[in-house]
Tab-separated table of C-alpha atoms and ligand atoms in Angstrom:
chain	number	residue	atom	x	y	z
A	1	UNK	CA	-2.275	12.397	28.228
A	2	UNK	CA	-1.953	11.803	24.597
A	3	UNK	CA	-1.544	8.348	22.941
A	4	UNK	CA	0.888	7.171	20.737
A	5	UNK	CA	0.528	6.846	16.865
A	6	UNK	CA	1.935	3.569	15.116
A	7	UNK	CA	2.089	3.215	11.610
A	8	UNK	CA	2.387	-0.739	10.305
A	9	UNK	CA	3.147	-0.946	6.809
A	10	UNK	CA	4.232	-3.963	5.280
A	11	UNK	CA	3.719	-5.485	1.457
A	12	UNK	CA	0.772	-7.304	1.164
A	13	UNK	CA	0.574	-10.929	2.313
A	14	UNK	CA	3.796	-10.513	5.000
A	15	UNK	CA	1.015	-10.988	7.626
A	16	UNK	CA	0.649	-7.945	8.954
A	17	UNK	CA	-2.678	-7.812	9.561
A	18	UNK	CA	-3.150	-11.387	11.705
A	19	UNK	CA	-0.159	-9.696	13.562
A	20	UNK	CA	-2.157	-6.654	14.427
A	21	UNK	CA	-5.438	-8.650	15.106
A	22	UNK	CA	-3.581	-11.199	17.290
A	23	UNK	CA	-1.890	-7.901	19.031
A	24	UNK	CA	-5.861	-6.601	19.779
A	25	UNK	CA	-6.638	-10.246	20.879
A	26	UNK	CA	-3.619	-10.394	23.697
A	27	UNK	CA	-3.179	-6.777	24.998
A	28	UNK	CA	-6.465	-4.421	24.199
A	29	UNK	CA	-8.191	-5.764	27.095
A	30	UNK	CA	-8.341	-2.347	29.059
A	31	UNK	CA	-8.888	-0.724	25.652
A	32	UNK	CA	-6.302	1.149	25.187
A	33	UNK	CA	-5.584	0.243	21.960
A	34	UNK	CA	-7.122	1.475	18.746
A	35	UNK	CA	-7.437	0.634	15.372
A	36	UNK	CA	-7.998	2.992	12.422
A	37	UNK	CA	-10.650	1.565	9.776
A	38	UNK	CA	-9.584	3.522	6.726
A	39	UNK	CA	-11.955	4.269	4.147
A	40	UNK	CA	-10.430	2.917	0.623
A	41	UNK	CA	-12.520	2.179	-3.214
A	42	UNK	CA	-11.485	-1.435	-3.609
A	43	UNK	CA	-13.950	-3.817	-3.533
A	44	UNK	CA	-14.855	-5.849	-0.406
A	45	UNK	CA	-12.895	-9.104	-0.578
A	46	UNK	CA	-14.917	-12.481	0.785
A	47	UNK	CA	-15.409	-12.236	4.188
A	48	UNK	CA	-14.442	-8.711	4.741
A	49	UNK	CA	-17.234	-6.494	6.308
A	50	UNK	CA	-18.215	-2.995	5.640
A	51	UNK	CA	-17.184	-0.690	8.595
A	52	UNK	CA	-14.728	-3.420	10.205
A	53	UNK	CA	-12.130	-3.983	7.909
A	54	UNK	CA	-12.356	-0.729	5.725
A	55	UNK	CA	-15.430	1.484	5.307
A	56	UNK	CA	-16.141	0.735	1.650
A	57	UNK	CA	-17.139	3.843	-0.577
A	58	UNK	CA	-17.132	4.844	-4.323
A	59	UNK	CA	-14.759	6.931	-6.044
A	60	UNK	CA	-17.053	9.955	-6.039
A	61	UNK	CA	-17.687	10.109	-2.289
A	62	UNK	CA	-13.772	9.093	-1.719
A	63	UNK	CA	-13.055	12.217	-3.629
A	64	UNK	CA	-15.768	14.657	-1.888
A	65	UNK	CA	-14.267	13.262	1.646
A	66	UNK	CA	-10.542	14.354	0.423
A	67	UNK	CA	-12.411	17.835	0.090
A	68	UNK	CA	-13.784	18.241	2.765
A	69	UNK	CA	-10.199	17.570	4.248
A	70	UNK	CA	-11.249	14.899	5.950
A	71	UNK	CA	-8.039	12.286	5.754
A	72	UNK	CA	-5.142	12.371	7.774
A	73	UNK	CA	-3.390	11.087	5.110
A	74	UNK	CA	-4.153	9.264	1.394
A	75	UNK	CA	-2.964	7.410	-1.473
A	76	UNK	CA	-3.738	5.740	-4.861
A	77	UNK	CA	-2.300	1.916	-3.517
A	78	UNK	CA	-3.341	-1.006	-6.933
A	79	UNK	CA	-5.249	1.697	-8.268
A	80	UNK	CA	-7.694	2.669	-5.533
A	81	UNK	CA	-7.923	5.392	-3.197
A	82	UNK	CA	-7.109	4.569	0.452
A	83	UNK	CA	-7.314	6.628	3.042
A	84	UNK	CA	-7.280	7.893	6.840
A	85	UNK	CA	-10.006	9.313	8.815
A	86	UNK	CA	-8.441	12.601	10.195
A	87	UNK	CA	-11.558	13.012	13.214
A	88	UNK	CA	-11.300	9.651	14.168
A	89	UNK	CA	-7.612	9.378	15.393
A	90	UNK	CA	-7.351	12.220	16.811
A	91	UNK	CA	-10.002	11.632	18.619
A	92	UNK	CA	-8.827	8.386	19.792
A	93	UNK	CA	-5.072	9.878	20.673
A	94	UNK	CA	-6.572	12.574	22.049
A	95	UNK	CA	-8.570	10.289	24.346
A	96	UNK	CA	-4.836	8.621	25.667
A	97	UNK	CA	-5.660	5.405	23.155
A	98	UNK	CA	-2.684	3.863	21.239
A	99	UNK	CA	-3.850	4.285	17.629
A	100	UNK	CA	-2.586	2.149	14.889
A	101	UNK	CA	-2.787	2.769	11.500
A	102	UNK	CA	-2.281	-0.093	8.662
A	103	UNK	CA	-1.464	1.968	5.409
A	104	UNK	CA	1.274	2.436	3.205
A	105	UNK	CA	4.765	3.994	2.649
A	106	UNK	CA	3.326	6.696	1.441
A	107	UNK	CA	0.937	7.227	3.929
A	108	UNK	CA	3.396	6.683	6.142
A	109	UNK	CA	5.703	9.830	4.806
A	110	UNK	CA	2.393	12.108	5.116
A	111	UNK	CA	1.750	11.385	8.632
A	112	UNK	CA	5.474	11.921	9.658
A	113	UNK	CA	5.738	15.328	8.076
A	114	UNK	CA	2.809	16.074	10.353
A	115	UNK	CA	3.302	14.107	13.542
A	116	UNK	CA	6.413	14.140	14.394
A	117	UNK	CA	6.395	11.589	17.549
A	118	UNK	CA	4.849	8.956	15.270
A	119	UNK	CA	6.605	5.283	15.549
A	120	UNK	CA	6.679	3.261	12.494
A	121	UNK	CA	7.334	-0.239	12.073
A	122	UNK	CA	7.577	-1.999	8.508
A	123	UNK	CA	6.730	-5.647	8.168
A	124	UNK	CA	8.784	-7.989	6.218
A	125	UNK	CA	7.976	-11.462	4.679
A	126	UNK	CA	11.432	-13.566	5.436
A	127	UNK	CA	11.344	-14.492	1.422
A	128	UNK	CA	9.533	-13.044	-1.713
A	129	UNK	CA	8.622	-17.316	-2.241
A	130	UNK	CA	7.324	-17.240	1.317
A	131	UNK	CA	5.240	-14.321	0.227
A	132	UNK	CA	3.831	-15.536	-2.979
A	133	UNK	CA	2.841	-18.735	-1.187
A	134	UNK	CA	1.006	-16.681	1.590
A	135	UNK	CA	-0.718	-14.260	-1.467
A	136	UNK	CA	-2.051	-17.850	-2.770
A	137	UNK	CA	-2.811	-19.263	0.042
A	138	UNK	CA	-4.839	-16.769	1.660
A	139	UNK	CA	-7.370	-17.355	-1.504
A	140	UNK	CA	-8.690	-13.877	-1.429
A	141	UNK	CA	-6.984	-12.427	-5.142
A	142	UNK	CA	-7.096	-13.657	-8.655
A	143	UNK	CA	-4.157	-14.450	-10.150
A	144	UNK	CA	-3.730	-11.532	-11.701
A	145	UNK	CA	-3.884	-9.150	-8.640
A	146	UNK	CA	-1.222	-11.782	-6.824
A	147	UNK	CA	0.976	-11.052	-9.870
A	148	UNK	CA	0.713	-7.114	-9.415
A	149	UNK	CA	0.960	-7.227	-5.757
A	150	UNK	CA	4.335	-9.632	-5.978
A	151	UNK	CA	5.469	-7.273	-8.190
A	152	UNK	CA	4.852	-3.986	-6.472
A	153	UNK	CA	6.382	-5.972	-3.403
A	154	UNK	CA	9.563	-5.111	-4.146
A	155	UNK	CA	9.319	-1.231	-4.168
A	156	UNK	CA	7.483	-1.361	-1.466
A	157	UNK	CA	10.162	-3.439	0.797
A	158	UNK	CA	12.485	-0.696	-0.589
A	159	UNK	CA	10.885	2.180	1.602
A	160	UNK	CA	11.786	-0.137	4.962
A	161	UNK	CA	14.646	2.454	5.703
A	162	UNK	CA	12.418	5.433	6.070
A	163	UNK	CA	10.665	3.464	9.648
A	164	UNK	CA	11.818	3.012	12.966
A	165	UNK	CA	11.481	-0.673	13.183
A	166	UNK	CA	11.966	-3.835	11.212
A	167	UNK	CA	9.813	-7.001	12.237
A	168	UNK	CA	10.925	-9.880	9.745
A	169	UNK	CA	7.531	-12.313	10.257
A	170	UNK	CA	9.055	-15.265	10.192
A	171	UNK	CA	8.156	-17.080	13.373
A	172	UNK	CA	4.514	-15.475	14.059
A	173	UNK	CA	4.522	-15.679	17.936
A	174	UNK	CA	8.096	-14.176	18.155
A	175	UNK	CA	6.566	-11.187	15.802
A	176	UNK	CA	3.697	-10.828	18.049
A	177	UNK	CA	6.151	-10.463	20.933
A	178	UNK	CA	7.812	-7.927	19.356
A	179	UNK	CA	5.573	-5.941	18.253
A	180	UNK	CA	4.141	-5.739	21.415
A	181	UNK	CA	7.747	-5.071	22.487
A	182	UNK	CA	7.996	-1.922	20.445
A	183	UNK	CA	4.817	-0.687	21.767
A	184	UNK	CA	5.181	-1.670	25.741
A	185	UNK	CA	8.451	-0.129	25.279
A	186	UNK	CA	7.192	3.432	23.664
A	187	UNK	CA	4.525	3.570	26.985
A	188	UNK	CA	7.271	3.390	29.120
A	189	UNK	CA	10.012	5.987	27.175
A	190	UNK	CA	10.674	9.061	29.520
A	191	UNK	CA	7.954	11.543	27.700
A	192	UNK	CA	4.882	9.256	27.962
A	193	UNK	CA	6.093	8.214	31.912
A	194	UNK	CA	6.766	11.801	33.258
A	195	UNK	CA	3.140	12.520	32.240
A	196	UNK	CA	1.512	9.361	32.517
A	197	UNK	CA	3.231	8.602	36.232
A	198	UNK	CA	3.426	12.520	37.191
A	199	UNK	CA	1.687	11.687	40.853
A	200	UNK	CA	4.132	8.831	41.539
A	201	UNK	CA	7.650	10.954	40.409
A	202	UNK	CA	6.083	14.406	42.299
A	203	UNK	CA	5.915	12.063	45.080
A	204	UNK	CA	9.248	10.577	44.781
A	205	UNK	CA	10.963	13.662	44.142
A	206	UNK	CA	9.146	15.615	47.037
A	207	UNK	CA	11.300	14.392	49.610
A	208	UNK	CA	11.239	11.762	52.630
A	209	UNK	CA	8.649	12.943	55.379
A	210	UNK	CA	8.480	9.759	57.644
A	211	UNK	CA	11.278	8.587	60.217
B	1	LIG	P1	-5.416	-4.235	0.988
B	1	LIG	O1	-6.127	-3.894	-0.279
B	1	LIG	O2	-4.571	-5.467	0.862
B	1	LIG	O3	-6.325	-4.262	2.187
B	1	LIG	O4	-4.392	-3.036	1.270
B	1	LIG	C1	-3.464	-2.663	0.297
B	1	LIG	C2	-2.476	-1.684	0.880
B	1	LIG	O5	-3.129	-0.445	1.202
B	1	LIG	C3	-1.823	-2.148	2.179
B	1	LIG	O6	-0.423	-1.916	2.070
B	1	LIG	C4	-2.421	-1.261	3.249
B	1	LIG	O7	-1.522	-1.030	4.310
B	1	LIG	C5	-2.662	0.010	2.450
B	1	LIG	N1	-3.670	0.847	3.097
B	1	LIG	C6	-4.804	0.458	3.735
B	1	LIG	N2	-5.473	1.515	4.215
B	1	LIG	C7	-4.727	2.610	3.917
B	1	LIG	C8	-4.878	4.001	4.164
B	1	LIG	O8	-5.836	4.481	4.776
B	1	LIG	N3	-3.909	4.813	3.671
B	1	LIG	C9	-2.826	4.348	2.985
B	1	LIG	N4	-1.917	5.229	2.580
B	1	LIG	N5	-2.655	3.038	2.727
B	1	LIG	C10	-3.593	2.176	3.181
């Protein structure tokens, strides 16, 4: 049985990524979770590692890997390249892993056109102040990358139509719970449970052989 591809997008600094870590923290016990490390040209931020939070390259090699085909998906996000390692998921959905993948809008719209099935959820601060306080307080940007990323904020926000769910991260545990929601729900929708609980429905449906 296949897994299910989510796509979490979100402006920077709505918190996105603590939600997916604390999501990995509560409910990837049994593994099946998985998280795609995209490859991207920005450089590594403090405390970021090479190979856990993005696999860090240079422009030249970003370019040979879009080639040799080897993104699912990629975009030009602040500049750099960002993108998707096309082996690596599959291999995981393949494998019957929920794979998530933390890009952008317009990663987003690449992957749809191809995977069809994909559930999206976009991320949303509950102010643009609440926001800008979390881009400064975080520590991690100069001021003038804060400044770009408030103001690309607002185009982003505008693509929250195109995705099949809306988490406003207001309240972090109530986001955790539903975003765990969304994905506890999608195991359980009729396509993933006639495959996933075949044995148990064949055996339901085969008809009543005691007294
Ligand atoms: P950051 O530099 O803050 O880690 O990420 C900046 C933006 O790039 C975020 O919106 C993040 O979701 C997006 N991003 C990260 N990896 C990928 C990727 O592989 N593909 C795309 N399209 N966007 C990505």
């Amino acid at each position: 049985m296949k897994g299910t591809i989510f796509i979490i997008s979100s402006p920077s600094g709505a918190g996105k990524s603590s939600l997916i870590r604390a999501l990995f923290e509560e409910h990837n016990q049994d593994g099946s979770l998985y998280l795609s490390i995209s490859h991207t040209t920005r450089p590594m931020r403090p405390g970021e590692r090479d190979g856990a939070d993005y696999h860090f390259v240079s422009e030249s090699d970003f370019k040979k890997l879009i080639e040799r085909n080897a993104f699912y998906e990629w975009a030009h996000v602040f500049d750099k390249y960002y993108g998707t390692s096309r082996e690596l998921v599959q291999e995981a959905v393949n494998s019957g892993r929920d794979v998530f993948l933390d890009i952008d809008w317009q990663g987003a719209q690449q992957i749809r056109k191809i995977e069809p099935d994909v559930k999206s959820i976009f991320i949303l601060p509950p102010s643009l102040e609440e926001l800008k306080r979390r881009l400064v307080s975080r520590a991690q940007d100069s001021d003038e990358v804060i400044s770009k990323r408030m103001a690309k904020a607002q185009r982003e926000i505008s693509h929250y139509r195109e995705y099949d769910y809306v988490i406003v991260n207001d309240v972090f545990s109530e986001s955790l719970d539903a975003l765990w929601g969304i994905v506890n729900a999608s195991r359980h929708s009729i396509c993933n449970q006639k495959l996933s609980q075949k044995y148990i429905l064949d055996g339901l449906l085969s008809g009543y052989s005691g007294n």
